Coordinates of C-alpha atoms in Angstrom, one line a residue:
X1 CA 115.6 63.6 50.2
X2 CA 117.7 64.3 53.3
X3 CA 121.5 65.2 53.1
X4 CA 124.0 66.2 56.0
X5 CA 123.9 69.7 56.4
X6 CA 127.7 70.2 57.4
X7 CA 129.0 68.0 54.2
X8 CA 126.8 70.2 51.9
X9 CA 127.7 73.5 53.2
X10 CA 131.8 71.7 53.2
X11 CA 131.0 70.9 49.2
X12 CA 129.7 73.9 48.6
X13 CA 132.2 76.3 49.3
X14 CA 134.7 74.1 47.6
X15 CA 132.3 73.8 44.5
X16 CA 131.9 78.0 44.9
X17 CA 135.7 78.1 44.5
X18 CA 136.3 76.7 41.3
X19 CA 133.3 77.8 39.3
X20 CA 132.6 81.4 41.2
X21 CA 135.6 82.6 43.2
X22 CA 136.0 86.1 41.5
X23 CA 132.0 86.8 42.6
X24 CA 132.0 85.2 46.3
X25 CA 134.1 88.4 47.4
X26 CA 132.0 91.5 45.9
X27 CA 128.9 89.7 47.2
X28 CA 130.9 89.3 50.4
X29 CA 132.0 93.0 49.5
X30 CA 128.4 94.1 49.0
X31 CA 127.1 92.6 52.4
X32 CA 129.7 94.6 54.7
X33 CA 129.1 97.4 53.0
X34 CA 125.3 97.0 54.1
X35 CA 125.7 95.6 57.1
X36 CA 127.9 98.9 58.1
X37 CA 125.5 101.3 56.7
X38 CA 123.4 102.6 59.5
X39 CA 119.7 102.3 59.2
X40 CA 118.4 106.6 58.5
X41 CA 114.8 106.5 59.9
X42 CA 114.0 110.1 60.1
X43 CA 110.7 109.4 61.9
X44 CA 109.5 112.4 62.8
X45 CA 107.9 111.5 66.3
X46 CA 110.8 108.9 66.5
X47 CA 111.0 107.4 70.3
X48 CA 108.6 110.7 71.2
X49 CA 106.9 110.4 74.7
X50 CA 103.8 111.3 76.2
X51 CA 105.2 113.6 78.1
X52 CA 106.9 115.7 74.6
X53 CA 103.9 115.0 73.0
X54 CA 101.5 116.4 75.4
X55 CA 104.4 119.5 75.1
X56 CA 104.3 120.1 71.5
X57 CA 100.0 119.4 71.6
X58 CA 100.2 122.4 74.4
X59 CA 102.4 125.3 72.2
X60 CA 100.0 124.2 69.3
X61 CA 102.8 122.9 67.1
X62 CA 101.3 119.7 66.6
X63 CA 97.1 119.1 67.5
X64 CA 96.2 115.3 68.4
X65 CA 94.9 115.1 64.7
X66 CA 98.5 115.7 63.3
X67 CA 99.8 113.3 65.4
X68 CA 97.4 110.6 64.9
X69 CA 97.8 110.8 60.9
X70 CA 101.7 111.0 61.5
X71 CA 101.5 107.5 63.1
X72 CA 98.7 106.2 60.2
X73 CA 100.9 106.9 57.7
X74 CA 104.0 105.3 59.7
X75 CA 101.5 102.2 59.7
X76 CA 101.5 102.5 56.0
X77 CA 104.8 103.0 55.6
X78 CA 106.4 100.1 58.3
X79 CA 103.8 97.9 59.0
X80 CA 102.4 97.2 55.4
X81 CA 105.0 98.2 53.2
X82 CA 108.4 98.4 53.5
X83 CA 109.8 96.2 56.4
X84 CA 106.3 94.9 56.6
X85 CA 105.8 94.4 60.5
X86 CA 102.3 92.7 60.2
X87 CA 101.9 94.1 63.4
X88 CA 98.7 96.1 63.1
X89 CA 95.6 93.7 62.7
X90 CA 92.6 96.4 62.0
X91 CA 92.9 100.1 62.1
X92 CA 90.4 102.2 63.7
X93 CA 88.4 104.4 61.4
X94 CA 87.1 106.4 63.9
X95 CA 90.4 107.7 65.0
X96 CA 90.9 111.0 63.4
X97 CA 87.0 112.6 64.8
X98 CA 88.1 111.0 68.0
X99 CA 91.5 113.0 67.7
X100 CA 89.7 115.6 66.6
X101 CA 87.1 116.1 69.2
X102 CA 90.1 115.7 71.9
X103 CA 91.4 118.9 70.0
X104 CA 88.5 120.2 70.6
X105 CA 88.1 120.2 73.8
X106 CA 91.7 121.0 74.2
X107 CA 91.1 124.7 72.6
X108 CA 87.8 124.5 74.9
X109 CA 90.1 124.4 77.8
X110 CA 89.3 121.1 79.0
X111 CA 92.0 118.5 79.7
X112 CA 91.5 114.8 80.7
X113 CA 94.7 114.3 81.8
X114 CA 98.8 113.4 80.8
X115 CA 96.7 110.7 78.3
X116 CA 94.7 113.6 76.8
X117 CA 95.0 113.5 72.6
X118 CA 97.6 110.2 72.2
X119 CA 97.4 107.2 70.3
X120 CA 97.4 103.7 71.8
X121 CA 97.2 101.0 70.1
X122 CA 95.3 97.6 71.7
X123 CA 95.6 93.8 71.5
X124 CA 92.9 92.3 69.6
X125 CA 91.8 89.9 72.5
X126 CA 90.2 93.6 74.3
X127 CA 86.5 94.1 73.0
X128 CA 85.8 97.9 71.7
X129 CA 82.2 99.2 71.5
X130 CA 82.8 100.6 67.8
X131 CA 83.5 99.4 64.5
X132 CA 86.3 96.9 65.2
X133 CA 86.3 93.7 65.8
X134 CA 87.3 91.3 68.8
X135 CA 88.7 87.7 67.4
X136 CA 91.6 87.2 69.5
X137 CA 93.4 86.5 66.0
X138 CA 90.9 83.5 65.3
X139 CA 88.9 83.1 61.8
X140 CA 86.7 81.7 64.0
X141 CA 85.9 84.8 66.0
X142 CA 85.2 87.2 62.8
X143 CA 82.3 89.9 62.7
X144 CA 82.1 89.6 66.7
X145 CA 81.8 93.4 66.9
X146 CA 81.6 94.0 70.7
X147 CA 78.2 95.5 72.4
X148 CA 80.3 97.1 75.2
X149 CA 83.7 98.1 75.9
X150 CA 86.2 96.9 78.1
X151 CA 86.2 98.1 81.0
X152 CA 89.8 99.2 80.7
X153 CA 89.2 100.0 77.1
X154 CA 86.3 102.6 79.1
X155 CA 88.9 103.9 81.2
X156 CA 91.4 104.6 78.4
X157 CA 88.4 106.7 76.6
X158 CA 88.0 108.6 79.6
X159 CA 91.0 109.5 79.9
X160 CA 91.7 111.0 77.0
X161 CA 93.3 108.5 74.6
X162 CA 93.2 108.0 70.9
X163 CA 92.1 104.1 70.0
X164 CA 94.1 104.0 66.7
X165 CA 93.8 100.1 65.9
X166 CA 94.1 96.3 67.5
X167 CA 97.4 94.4 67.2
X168 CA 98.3 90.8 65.8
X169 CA 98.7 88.3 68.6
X170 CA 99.7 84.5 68.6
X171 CA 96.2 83.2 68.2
X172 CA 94.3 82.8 71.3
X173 CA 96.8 84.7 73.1
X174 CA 99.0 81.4 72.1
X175 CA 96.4 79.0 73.9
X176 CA 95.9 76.8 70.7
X177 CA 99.0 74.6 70.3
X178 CA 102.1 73.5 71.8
X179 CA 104.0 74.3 68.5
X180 CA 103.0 77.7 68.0
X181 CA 104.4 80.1 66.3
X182 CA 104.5 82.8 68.4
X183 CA 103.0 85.8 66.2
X184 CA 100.8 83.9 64.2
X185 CA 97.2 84.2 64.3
X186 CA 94.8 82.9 61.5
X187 CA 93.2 86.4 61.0
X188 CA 96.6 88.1 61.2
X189 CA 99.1 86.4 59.8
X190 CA 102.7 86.4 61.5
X191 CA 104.4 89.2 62.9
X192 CA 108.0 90.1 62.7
X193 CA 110.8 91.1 65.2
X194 CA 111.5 94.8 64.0
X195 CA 115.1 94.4 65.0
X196 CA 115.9 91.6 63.4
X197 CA 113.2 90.8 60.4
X198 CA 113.4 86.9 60.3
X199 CA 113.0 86.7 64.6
X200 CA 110.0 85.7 66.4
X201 CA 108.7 88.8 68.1
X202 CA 107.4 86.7 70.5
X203 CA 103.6 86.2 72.2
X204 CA 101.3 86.6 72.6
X205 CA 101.3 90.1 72.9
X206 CA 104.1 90.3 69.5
X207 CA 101.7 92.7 67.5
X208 CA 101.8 95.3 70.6
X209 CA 105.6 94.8 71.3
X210 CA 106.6 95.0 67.6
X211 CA 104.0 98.2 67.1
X212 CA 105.7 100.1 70.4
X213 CA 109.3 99.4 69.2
X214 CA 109.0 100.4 66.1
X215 CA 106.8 103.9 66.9
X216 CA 104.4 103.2 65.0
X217 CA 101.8 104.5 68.6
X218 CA 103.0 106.3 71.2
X219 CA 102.2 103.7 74.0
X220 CA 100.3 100.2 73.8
X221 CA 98.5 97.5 75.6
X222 CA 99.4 93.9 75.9
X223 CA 97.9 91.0 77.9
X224 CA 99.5 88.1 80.0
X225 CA 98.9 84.9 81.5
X226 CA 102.0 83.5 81.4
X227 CA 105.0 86.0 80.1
X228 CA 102.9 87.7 77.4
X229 CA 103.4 91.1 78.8
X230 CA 107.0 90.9 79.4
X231 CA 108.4 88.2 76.7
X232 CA 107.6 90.4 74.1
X233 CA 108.5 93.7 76.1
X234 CA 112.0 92.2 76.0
X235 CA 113.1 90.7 72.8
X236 CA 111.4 94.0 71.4
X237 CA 113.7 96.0 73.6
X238 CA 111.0 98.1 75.3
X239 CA 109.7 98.3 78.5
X240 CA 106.2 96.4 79.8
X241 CA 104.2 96.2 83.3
X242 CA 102.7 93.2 83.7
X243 CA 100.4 93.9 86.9
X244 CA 99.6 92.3 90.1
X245 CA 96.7 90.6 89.0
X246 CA 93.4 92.4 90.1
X247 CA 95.0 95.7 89.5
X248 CA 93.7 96.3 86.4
X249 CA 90.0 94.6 85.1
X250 CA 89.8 91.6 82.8
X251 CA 86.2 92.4 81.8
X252 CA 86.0 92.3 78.2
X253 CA 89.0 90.6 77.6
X254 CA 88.9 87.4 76.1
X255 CA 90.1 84.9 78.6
X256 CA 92.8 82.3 79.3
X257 CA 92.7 82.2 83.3
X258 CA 91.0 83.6 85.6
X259 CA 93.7 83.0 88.3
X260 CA 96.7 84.6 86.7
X261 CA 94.9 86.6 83.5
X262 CA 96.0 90.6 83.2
X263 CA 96.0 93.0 80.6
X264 CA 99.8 95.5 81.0
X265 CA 101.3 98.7 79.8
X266 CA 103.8 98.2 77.0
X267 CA 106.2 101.6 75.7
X268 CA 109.1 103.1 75.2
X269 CA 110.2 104.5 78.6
X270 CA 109.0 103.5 82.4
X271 CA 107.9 106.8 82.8
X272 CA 105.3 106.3 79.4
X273 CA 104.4 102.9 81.2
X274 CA 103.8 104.1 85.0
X275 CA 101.2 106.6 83.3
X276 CA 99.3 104.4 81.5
X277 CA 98.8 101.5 84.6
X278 CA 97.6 104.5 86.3
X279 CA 95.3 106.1 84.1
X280 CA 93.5 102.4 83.9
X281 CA 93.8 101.4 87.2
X282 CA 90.1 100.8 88.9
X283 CA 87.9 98.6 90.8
X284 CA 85.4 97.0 88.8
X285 CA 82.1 95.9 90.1
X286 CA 82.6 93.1 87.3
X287 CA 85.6 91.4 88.2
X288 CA 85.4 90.4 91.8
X289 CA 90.1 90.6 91.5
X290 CA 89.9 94.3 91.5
X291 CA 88.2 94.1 95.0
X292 CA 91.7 93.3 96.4
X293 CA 93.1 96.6 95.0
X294 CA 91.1 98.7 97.5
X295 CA 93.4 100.6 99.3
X296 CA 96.9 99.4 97.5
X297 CA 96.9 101.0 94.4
X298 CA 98.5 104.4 93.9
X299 CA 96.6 107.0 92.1
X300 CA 100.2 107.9 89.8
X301 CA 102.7 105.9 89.8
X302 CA 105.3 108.1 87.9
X303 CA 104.7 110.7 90.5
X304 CA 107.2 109.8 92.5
X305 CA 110.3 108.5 89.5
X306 CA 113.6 109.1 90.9
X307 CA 117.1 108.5 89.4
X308 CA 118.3 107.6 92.5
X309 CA 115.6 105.0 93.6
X310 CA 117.9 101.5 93.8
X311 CA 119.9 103.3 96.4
X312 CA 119.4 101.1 99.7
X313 CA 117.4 98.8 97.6
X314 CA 118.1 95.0 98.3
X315 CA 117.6 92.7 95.5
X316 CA 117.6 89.2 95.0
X317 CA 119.1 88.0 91.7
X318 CA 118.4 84.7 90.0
X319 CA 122.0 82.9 90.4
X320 CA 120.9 79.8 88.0
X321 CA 120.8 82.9 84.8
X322 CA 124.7 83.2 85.5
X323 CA 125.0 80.6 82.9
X324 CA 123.8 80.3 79.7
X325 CA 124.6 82.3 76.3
X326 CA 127.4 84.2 77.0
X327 CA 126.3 87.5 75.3
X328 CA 123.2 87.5 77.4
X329 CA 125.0 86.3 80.9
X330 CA 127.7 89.3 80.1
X331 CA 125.0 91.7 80.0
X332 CA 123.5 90.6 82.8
X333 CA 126.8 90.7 84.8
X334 CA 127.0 94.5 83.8
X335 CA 123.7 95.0 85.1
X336 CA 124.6 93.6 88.1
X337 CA 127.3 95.6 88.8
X338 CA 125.5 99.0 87.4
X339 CA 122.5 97.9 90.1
X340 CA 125.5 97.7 92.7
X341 CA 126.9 101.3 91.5
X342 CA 123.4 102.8 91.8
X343 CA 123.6 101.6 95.6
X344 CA 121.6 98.7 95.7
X345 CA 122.5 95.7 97.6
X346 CA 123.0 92.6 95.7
X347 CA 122.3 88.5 96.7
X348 CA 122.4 85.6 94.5
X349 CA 118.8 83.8 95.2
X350 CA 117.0 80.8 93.0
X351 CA 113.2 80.9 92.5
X352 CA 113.1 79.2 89.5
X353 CA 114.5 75.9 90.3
X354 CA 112.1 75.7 93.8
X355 CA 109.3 76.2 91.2
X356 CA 110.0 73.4 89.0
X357 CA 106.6 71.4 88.8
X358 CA 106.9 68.1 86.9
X359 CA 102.7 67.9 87.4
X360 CA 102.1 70.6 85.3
X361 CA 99.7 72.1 87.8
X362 CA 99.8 75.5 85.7
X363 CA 99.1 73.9 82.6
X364 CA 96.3 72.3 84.0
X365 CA 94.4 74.8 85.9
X366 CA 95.1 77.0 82.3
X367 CA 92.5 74.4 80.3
X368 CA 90.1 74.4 82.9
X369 CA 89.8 78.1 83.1
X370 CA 90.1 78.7 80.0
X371 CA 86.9 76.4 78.8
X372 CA 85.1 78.1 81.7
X373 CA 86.7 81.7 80.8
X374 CA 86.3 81.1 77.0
X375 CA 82.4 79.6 76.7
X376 CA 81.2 82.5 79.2
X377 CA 82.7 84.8 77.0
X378 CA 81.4 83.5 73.7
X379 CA 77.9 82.6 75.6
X380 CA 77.3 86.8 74.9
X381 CA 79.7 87.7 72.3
X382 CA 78.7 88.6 68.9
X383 CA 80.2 85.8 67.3
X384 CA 78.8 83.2 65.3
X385 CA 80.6 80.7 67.7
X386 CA 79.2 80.0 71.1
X387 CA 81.1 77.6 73.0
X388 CA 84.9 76.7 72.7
X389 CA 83.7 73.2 70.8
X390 CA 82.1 75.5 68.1
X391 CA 85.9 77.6 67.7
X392 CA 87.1 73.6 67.5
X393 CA 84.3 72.5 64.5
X394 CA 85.0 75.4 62.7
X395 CA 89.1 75.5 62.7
X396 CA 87.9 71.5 61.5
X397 CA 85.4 72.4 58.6
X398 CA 88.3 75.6 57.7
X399 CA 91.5 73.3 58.3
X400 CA 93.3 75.3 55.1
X401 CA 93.1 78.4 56.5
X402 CA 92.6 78.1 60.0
X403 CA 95.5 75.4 60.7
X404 CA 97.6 75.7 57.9
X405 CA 101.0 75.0 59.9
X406 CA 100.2 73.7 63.2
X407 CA 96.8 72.2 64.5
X408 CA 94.8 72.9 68.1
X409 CA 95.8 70.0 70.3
X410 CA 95.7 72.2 73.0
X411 CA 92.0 73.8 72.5
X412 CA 90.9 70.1 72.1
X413 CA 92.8 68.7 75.2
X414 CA 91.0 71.7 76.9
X415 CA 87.4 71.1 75.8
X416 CA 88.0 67.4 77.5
X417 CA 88.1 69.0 81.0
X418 CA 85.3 69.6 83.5
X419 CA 84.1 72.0 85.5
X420 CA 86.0 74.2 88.4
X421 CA 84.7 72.1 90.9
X422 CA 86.6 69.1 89.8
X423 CA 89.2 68.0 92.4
X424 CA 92.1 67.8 89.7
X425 CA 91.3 71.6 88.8
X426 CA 91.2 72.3 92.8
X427 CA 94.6 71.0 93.4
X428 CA 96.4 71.9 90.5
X429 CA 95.2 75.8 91.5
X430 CA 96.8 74.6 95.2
X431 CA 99.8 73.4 93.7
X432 CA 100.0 76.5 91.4
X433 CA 98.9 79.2 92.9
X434 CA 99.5 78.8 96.6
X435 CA 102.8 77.3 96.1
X436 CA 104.5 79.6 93.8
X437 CA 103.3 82.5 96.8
X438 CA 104.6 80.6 99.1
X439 CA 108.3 80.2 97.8
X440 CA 108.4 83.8 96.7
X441 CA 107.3 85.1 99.6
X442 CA 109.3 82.9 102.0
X443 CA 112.2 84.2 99.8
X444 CA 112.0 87.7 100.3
X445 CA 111.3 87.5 103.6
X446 CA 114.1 85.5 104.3
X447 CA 116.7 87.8 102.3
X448 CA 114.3 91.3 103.3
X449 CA 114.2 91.9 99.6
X450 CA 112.6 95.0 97.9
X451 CA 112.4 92.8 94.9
X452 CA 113.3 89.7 92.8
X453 CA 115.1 90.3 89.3
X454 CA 117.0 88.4 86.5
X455 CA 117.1 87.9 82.4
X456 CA 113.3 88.5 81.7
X457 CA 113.6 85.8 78.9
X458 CA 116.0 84.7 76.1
X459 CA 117.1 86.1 72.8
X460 CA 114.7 86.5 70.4
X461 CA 114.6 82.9 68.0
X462 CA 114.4 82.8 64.5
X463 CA 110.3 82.9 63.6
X464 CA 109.5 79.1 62.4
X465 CA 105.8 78.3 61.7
X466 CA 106.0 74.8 60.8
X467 CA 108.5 74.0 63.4
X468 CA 107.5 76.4 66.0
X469 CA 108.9 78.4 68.8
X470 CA 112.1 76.6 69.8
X471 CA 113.7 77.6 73.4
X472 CA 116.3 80.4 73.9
X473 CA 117.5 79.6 77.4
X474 CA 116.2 82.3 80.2
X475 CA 112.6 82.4 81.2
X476 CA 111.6 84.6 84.3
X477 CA 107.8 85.2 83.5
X478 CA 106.5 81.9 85.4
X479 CA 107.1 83.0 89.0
X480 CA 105.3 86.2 89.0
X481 CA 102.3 84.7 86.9
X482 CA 101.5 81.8 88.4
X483 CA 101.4 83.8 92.1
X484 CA 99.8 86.8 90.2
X485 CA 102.1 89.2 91.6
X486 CA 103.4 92.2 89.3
X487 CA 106.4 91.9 86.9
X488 CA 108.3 94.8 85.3
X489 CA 110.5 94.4 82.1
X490 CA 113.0 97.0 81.3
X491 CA 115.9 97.1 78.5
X492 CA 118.8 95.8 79.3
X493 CA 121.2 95.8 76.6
X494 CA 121.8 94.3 73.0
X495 CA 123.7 90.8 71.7
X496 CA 124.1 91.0 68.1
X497 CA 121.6 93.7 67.0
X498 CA 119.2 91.5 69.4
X499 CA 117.7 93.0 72.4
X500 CA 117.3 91.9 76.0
X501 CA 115.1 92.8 79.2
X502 CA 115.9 92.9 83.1
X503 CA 112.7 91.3 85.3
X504 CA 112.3 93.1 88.6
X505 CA 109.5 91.4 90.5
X506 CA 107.9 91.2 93.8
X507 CA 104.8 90.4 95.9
X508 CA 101.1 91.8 95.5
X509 CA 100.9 95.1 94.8
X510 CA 104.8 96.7 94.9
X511 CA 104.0 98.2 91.5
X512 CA 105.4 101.5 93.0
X513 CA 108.4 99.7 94.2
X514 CA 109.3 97.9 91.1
X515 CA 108.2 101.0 88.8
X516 CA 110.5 103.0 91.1
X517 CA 113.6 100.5 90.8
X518 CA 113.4 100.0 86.7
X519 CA 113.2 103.6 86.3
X520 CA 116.5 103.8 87.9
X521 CA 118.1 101.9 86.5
X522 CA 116.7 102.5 83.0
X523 CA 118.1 105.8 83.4
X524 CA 121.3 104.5 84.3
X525 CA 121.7 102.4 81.4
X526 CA 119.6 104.0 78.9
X527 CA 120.0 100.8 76.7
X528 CA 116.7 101.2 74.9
X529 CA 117.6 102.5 71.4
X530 CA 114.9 102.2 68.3
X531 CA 115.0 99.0 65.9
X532 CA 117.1 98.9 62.3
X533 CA 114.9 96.6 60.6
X534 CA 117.4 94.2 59.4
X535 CA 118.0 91.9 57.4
X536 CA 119.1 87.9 59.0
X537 CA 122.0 89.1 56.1
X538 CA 123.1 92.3 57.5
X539 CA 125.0 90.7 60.1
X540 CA 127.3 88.3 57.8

């Protein structure tokens, strides 16, 4: 039975007159009283960086063991009780001995570096040689147990991290169905929006960027094809690298693209995000991408962080984003004009409209990759699926729990392409790829631009798994990942307990640049501050 919604909530509030009118204003009473009350989370490694921890791990107040079973038992506590995040997927067991023998070698002397005793946290779409599993969120995909590590996932080892878990992702990195919920993953479940506990936390990366806001690791990883990195990074008001792809390997990842694929730093600060996307930084004899990073990649890119850095700086800003939901355009005035204070030089550009593409060339060179990407991956994997039409049989025979809101249109409409050598594959990657270069680069070179910015995305929406995601206004991720070219997110401010991110991108390989630019004006704004966990209510 349907009724108008605007006559029912009209006869309701008359109806609530005349049978409840003394209760409708303690309730009322009751709800300002909460909504005022400011949420005490007395954390005790609250918003910590690596930097403080690597401090207190030095005088010996804290050893990489304490810290590891303060954030387990903030896991506990936030993530399965309590607000109940959802955003860890599988916990490492082996974390405390691998804390431990990092204390170890600590007393012995031996450091591996700024990354040396602290807990990450991973996406599960990154294979681990050890007793979790890779599924990419899929109940399709459970029991693979990985023979080898990533190769970033290698990297991270070496340098000295703790593996403390995998994170909840939209299933299949959200390469399953055009009315997703972002979040939700068959193996997971849905995650939640720590600011706001009924918002989307959005994908695919949400378990990472709900994990990092709400401290329950000290840094994370995320992975992008398409505004995965930085979507989430924003409406979980921290900051995320999405990398010129190449910079970082994709071996061992379970893959959308192989055109526009990357794995990203996702934490608290830029400084805590410059460290990581150095520590991992590396050509890989495996990923023929990383070739290109010979030469460009800098060995620290926090070495060089200065307040002062958009001084002389000229940056193009996306004009069309002047419009829209007024909380968000305010904000992004006031950045605008803080950018301008800090010395940078300021000119209304429009990428996004010039990369308009009624074709959907992305879209399509995303299927055929990711039936190449996905069946090469599964051809080896430890899973008892081998091919993407196996993934599709089973989420068939298991349509109860596998598809229990929305189906797999797009894994089907996927399987129906070819190979890579077909020509509507070849010039949809034209259209794409070379295009979306093209206009950026023909853009900064006609302005001289250090770098490209506007609202990364918009406001986080309400999470809605039969509907799905519905659209917010502002998206900024497209340019910078169909070109592959790197993308920083940084906080920008707050509308209604809601927070928002600044994009600054530019061409291959300007991490430095970019880096450089968000950290100043991160510290000029300092807008990043850590999540409530409130109630849709505590706003009324």
């Amino acid at each position: 039975m349907s009724i108008n919604r605007r006559n029912f909530l009209k006869n309701s509030s008359l109806a609530g007159l005349s049978i409840s009118g003394l209760t409708i204003p303690s309730v009322a009473a009751a709800a300002n009283e909460k909504a005022n009350k400011e949420f005490a989370d007395d954390f005790e490694l609250q918003e910590a960086t690596i930097d403080w921890l690597q401090q207190k791990m030095q005088s010996g107040q804290y050893s990489s063991v304490d810290i590891t079973k303060i954030y387990l038992k903030r896991i506990a506590q936030i993530d399965k009780s309590g607000p109940k995040l959802n955003s860890v997927i599988e916990l490492n067991p082996d974390a405390l001995s691998i804390a431990g023998s990092l204390d170890k070698e600590r007393k012995e002397g031996k450091l591996r570096g700024p990354l040396h005793g602290i807990p990450v946290l991973i996406k599960d779409n990154i294979d681990t040689r050890d007793n979790m599993m890779t599924t990419a969120g899929s109940l399709a995909l459970i029991g693979n147990k990985a023979s080898h590590d990533a190769f970033i996932v290698k990297k991270l080892r070496d340098a000295g991290a703790v593996l403390l878990g995998k994170t909840n992702l939209s299933e299949f990195a959200n390469f399953r169905s055009e009315r997703s919920a972002s979040g939700w993953s068959g193996r997971g479940g849905q995650t939640k929006n720590p600011y706001m506990l009924d918002r989307n936390p959005s994908g695919s990366s949400a378990g990472t960027g709900s994990a990092v806001a709400a401290n329950l690791c000290a840094i994370g990883i995320g992975t992008e094809t398409d505004g995965s990195v930085v979507s989430p990074s924003s409406v979980n008001g921290i900051v995320g690298i999405k990398p010129t792809v190449g910079l970082w390997s994709r071996t061992g990842i379970i893959p959308i693209s192989k055109t526009q694929d990357t794995a990203g730093p996702m934490a608290r600060t830029v400084k805590d995000a410059a460290i990581l996307l150095s520590a991992l930084t590396s050509v890989d004899a495996n990923d023929p991408a990383t070739e290109q990073s010979k030469g460009k990649a800098k060995k620290d890119y926090a070495q060089f962080l200065d307040a002062n850095n958009l001084k002389g700086k000229k940056i193009g800003i996306e004009k069309s984003f002047l419009k829209g939901h007024e909380g968000v355009v305010a904000l992004y005035k006031k950045a605008i004009d803080e950018m301008k204070e800090k010395g940078a030089e300021i000119i209304e550009i429009e990428v996004v409209k010039p990369l308009d593409d009624p074709s959907h060339a992305e879209f399509k060179v995303l299927q055929y990759e990711f039936k190449d990407g996905l069946n090469k991956y599964l051809a080896s994997a430890n899973a008892k699926v081998k091919s993407l039409s196996d993934v599709i049989v089973f989420n068939k025979q298991n349509e109860d729990k596998s598809m229990p809101f929305f189906k797999q249109e797009t894994l089907e409409s996927s399987e129906m392409k070819k190979g890579l050598d077909e020509k509507e594959y070849t010039d949809a990657l034209d259209k794409s790829f070379n295009e979306a270069r093209k206009i950026i680069d023909d853009i900064i070179k006609q302005h001289q631009l250090d770098a490209i910015a506007g609202v990364t995305n918009g406001l986080a929406c309400c999470i809605d798994v039969i509907n799905g995601d519905y659209d917010t206004g502002f998206s900024f991720s497209t340019p910078a990942a169909r070109a592959g070219y790197p993308h920083i997110t940084v906080p920008m401010g707050f509308v209604n307990e809601l927070p928002i991110g600044i994009s600054f991108f530019g061409s291959a390989y300007t991490e430095a640049e970019l880096i450089n630019m968000a950290y100043a004006f991160e510290q000029a704004t300092k807008s990043r501050k850590p999540p409530k966990f409130l109630s849709p209510f505590d706003l009324y």
